[in-house]
Short mmCIF file of C-alpha atoms in Angstrom, two decimals:
data_model
loop_
_atom_site.label_atom_id
_atom_site.label_comp_id
_atom_site.label_asym_id
_atom_site.label_seq_id
_atom_site.Cartn_x
_atom_site.Cartn_y
_atom_site.Cartn_z
CA MET A 1 0.00 -0.03 0.00
CA THR A 2 1.42 3.36 -0.89
CA CYS A 3 1.67 6.39 1.48
CA ARG A 4 -1.25 8.00 -0.85
CA SER A 5 -3.57 5.31 -0.29
CA ILE A 6 -2.81 4.90 3.33
CA ASN A 7 -3.42 8.71 4.07
CA THR A 8 -6.70 8.45 1.88
CA HIS A 9 -7.95 5.54 4.02
CA VAL A 10 -6.96 7.58 7.37
CA LYS A 11 -8.97 10.48 6.17
CA ARG A 12 -11.93 8.35 5.62
CA LEU A 13 -11.84 6.63 8.68
CA ALA A 14 -11.21 9.89 10.72
CA ALA A 15 -14.60 11.02 9.32
CA ALA A 16 -16.30 7.67 9.93
CA PRO A 17 -17.73 6.94 13.70
CA GLY A 18 -17.22 3.66 15.29
CA ILE A 19 -14.82 1.69 17.31
CA LEU A 20 -13.24 0.09 14.16
CA ALA A 21 -12.08 3.58 12.94
CA MET A 22 -10.76 4.41 16.35
CA ALA A 23 -8.73 1.31 16.57
CA PHE A 24 -7.33 1.77 13.13
CA LEU A 25 -6.25 5.29 13.57
CA VAL A 26 -4.49 4.40 17.07
CA ALA A 27 -2.65 1.59 15.48
CA PHE A 28 -1.79 3.65 12.40
CA PHE A 29 -0.40 6.54 14.28
CA GLY A 30 1.24 4.21 16.63
CA TRP A 31 2.99 2.53 13.77
CA ARG A 32 4.22 5.68 12.23
CA ALA A 33 5.76 6.92 15.66
CA SER A 34 7.58 3.58 15.89
CA LEU A 35 9.30 4.46 12.77
CA ALA A 36 10.79 7.82 13.93
CA ALA A 37 13.43 8.44 16.90
CA THR A 38 14.57 11.65 18.22
CA ALA A 39 17.81 12.36 19.91
CA THR A 40 18.64 15.84 21.10
CA ALA A 41 21.92 17.32 22.48
CA ASP A 42 21.08 18.34 26.25
CA LEU A 43 23.45 21.17 26.64
CA GLY A 44 21.82 22.04 29.91
CA LYS A 45 23.85 19.32 31.50
CA GLU A 46 27.05 20.48 30.21
CA GLN A 47 29.11 22.38 32.79
CA PRO A 48 31.19 25.35 31.36
CA GLY A 49 34.90 24.60 31.82
CA THR A 50 34.88 20.90 31.79
CA LEU A 51 35.07 18.37 28.83
CA LEU A 52 31.94 18.04 26.63
CA THR A 53 29.90 14.96 26.94
CA SER A 54 27.11 15.66 24.40
CA PHE A 55 29.62 16.12 21.67
CA ALA A 56 33.03 14.73 20.85
CA PRO A 57 35.54 17.58 19.55
CA ALA A 58 37.79 16.40 16.56
CA VAL A 59 38.94 19.68 15.18
CA GLY A 60 38.98 23.17 16.63
CA ALA A 61 38.17 24.40 20.18
CA TRP A 62 34.58 23.43 21.30
CA SER A 63 33.26 24.19 24.70
CA ALA A 64 29.95 24.97 26.75
CA VAL A 65 29.54 28.40 27.58
CA LYS A 66 26.61 30.57 29.11
CA ASP A 67 24.43 32.89 26.79
CA GLY A 68 22.16 34.61 29.16
CA ASP A 69 20.59 31.87 31.28
CA ARG A 70 21.00 29.22 28.82
CA THR A 71 24.21 26.81 28.20
CA VAL A 72 25.03 26.80 24.56
CA LEU A 73 27.83 24.93 22.57
CA LYS A 74 30.70 27.48 21.28
CA VAL A 75 33.18 26.92 18.58
CA ASP A 76 36.01 29.53 18.85
CA GLY A 77 38.16 29.89 15.79
CA SER A 78 39.74 33.09 16.91
CA GLY A 79 43.02 31.41 18.02
CA TRP A 80 42.61 28.09 15.86
CA THR A 81 45.24 27.19 13.37
CA ARG A 82 44.29 25.21 10.30
CA GLY A 83 45.69 21.83 10.75
CA LYS A 84 45.47 21.60 14.24
CA PRO A 85 43.05 18.93 15.78
CA SER A 86 41.15 19.05 19.00
CA PRO A 87 43.32 18.16 22.08
CA GLU A 88 40.37 15.87 22.86
CA LEU A 89 40.75 14.10 19.39
CA ALA A 90 42.18 10.80 20.77
CA ALA A 91 39.43 10.32 23.20
CA SER A 92 36.87 11.43 20.95
CA ALA A 93 38.16 8.81 18.44
CA ARG A 94 37.83 5.87 21.01
CA THR A 95 34.44 7.15 22.23
CA LEU A 96 33.05 7.41 18.77
CA TYR A 97 34.61 4.38 16.85
CA GLY A 98 35.98 2.18 19.30
CA GLU A 99 38.65 -0.15 17.68
CA GLN A 100 38.42 2.01 14.68
CA GLY A 101 39.43 5.05 16.58
CA ALA A 102 43.01 4.92 15.58
CA ALA A 103 42.10 5.13 11.94
CA PHE A 104 39.61 7.98 12.57
CA GLU A 105 42.46 9.81 14.76
CA LYS A 106 45.05 9.39 12.02
CA ALA A 107 42.71 10.61 9.14
CA VAL A 108 41.49 13.63 11.10
CA SER A 109 45.05 14.57 12.22
CA ALA A 110 46.26 14.48 8.64
CA HIS A 111 43.31 16.71 7.28
CA ALA A 112 42.34 18.91 10.11
CA GLY A 113 41.08 21.56 7.85
CA PHE A 114 37.91 22.47 9.25
CA PRO A 115 36.67 22.54 12.90
CA PHE A 116 33.93 20.06 13.74
CA ALA A 117 32.57 18.07 16.85
CA VAL A 118 30.52 14.69 16.84
CA PHE A 119 27.20 14.17 18.36
CA THR A 120 27.63 11.40 20.90
CA GLY A 121 24.01 10.59 21.33
CA LEU A 122 23.41 8.84 18.00
CA GLY A 123 25.62 6.15 16.39
CA GLY A 124 24.52 6.46 12.82
CA PHE A 125 22.20 8.49 10.65
CA LYS A 126 20.65 7.45 7.44
CA GLN A 127 17.85 9.50 6.75
CA GLY A 128 15.59 12.03 8.67
CA GLU A 129 16.31 15.32 9.75
CA VAL A 130 19.23 17.09 11.61
CA SER A 131 18.76 20.72 12.94
CA PHE A 132 20.04 23.20 15.19
CA ARG A 133 20.22 27.02 15.98
CA PHE A 134 23.22 29.34 15.57
CA LYS A 135 24.38 32.87 16.07
CA SER A 136 27.54 34.33 14.68
CA VAL A 137 29.76 36.25 17.39
CA ALA A 138 32.78 37.10 15.40
CA GLY A 139 35.07 36.28 12.59
CA LYS A 140 36.74 38.33 9.76
CA GLU A 141 37.20 35.61 7.17
CA ASP A 142 34.27 33.41 8.12
CA GLN A 143 31.14 33.33 10.34
CA ALA A 144 30.18 29.88 9.44
CA ALA A 145 28.13 26.90 11.05
CA GLY A 146 26.84 23.70 9.41
CA ILE A 147 25.77 20.04 9.93
CA ILE A 148 28.22 17.51 9.15
CA PHE A 149 26.75 14.11 8.29
CA ASP A 150 27.52 10.90 6.70
CA LEU A 151 30.80 10.89 8.66
CA LYS A 152 32.99 7.77 8.09
CA PRO A 153 35.76 6.47 10.28
CA ASN A 154 38.22 7.43 7.63
CA GLY A 155 37.11 11.15 8.14
CA ASP A 156 35.11 11.50 4.79
CA ALA A 157 31.72 13.32 5.37
CA LEU A 158 29.26 15.71 4.08
CA ILE A 159 28.43 19.17 5.23
CA LEU A 160 25.48 21.67 4.96
CA ARG A 161 26.49 25.10 5.97
CA GLY A 162 25.34 28.47 6.17
CA ASN A 163 27.71 31.57 6.52
CA ALA A 164 26.65 35.14 8.03
CA LEU A 165 29.18 36.68 5.75
CA GLU A 166 27.95 35.17 2.55
CA ASP A 167 24.32 34.86 2.59
CA ASN A 168 24.62 31.40 1.14
CA LEU A 169 23.71 27.82 1.74
CA ILE A 170 26.30 25.16 0.47
CA LEU A 171 26.33 21.58 0.54
CA PHE A 172 30.10 20.28 0.57
CA GLN A 173 31.79 16.85 0.32
CA PHE A 174 34.83 16.24 2.01
CA ALA A 175 36.84 13.26 0.73
CA ASN A 176 40.33 12.18 0.84
CA GLY A 177 41.37 15.41 2.70
CA ARG A 178 39.72 17.58 -0.01
CA ARG A 179 36.62 19.69 0.27
CA THR A 180 34.40 20.33 -2.86
CA ALA A 181 31.07 22.24 -3.32
CA VAL A 182 28.20 19.82 -4.45
CA LYS A 183 25.60 22.56 -4.64
CA THR A 184 25.36 26.26 -3.76
CA VAL A 185 22.36 28.54 -3.22
CA GLU A 186 23.00 32.27 -2.98
CA GLY A 187 20.60 34.74 -1.44
CA VAL A 188 19.92 33.08 1.66
CA PRO A 189 19.45 35.79 4.36
CA THR A 190 21.75 35.02 7.37
CA ALA A 191 22.16 38.15 9.35
CA LYS A 192 25.19 38.34 11.73
CA GLY A 193 24.64 38.25 15.50
CA VAL A 194 21.00 36.92 15.64
CA TRP A 195 19.84 33.26 15.84
CA HIS A 196 19.05 31.30 12.64
CA ASP A 197 17.77 27.65 12.26
CA ILE A 198 19.35 25.50 9.88
CA LYS A 199 17.93 22.02 9.08
CA LEU A 200 19.07 19.12 6.93
CA VAL A 201 16.43 16.74 5.59
CA VAL A 202 17.49 13.43 4.02
CA ASN A 203 14.88 11.15 2.35
CA GLY A 204 16.77 8.14 0.45
CA THR A 205 19.11 9.86 -2.08
CA ARG A 206 17.55 13.16 -1.87
CA ILE A 207 19.03 15.88 0.26
CA GLU A 208 17.22 19.25 1.33
CA GLY A 209 18.62 22.38 3.13
CA PHE A 210 16.53 24.81 5.13
CA MET A 211 17.36 27.98 6.78
CA ASP A 212 14.88 29.54 9.18
CA GLY A 213 12.17 27.37 8.03
CA LYS A 214 12.52 27.98 4.30
CA PRO A 215 13.80 25.37 1.74
CA TYR A 216 16.50 26.83 -0.24
CA LEU A 217 18.81 23.75 -1.47
CA GLN A 218 17.52 20.53 -3.05
CA HIS A 219 19.84 17.88 -4.56
CA ASP A 220 19.96 14.22 -5.52
CA LEU A 221 23.03 12.79 -4.03
CA GLY A 222 22.81 9.54 -6.17
CA ARG A 223 23.47 7.47 -3.42
CA THR A 224 22.29 6.97 0.30
CA VAL A 225 24.04 8.22 3.41
CA ASP A 226 25.16 6.15 6.71
CA GLY A 227 27.39 7.87 9.33
CA ARG A 228 27.83 9.84 12.16
CA VAL A 229 26.27 13.55 12.44
CA GLY A 230 27.55 16.71 14.20
CA VAL A 231 28.55 20.17 13.90
CA TRP A 232 30.91 22.03 11.70
CA SER A 233 32.50 25.39 11.19
CA LYS A 234 35.25 27.13 9.41
CA ASP A 235 38.53 29.03 9.91
CA ASP A 236 38.31 31.88 12.23
CA SER A 237 34.42 31.70 12.91
CA VAL A 238 33.24 32.28 16.52
CA MET A 239 29.68 30.79 16.89
CA LEU A 240 27.04 29.61 19.26
CA ILE A 241 25.10 26.68 18.80
CA ASP A 242 21.89 25.40 20.48
CA GLY A 243 18.92 22.96 20.26
CA PHE A 244 20.79 20.14 18.10
CA THR A 245 18.37 17.57 17.43
CA VAL A 246 18.10 14.55 15.14
CA THR A 247 15.11 12.66 14.16
CA THR A 248 15.81 9.44 12.23
CA HIS A 249 13.31 7.57 9.98
CA GLU A 250 13.24 4.07 8.94
#
């Protein structure tokens, strides 16, 4: 049965009285809910000045800081040098990949071109949604924040990122130490110093990128994804991040 035919039956039963209709609807929506699972980074449990638990830093300086009465994630590229991995990389590699951790550490150390930290609350992401809020604080070269996904133990990954200095949304591929743009969309309003919502939707081979609730980027990757997810930044960007959420769909 197709999704369209199922939805048609649901609408008909919703309008029909009776115990049978109610039973079907309960079973249907319970079935749909069982196909989705949500994981959220609970930054409220992070203690500023201590090692992160919600994210495993790989490249760059990542920490929990206070923004008003909220605890948020901060990436500080102001003093970061390209090619320098996070001090926590070795521990992060073991946490994320276990016996394959050494390979991940070696690959990241060899190509530490962009700051990123991996979400520890989910082992793998194939399809669904990844989203968070970000606010730019500073950066002369860049004020960028993005979603890293399809991250492999060899360091290869995909990135969907916004930039408050460029007003665009770009899907990047990072493979064998090289970053290439897969698709770029210009004219994406991303004002400096205010909060923005970035969202990635993966449905099979199809990729969609949203900024502040509006769809801007669509691309057929030609393959499915399967890897870890996390947060990404670039060069001297100083950014705040909050509300990191992943919803997976079977």
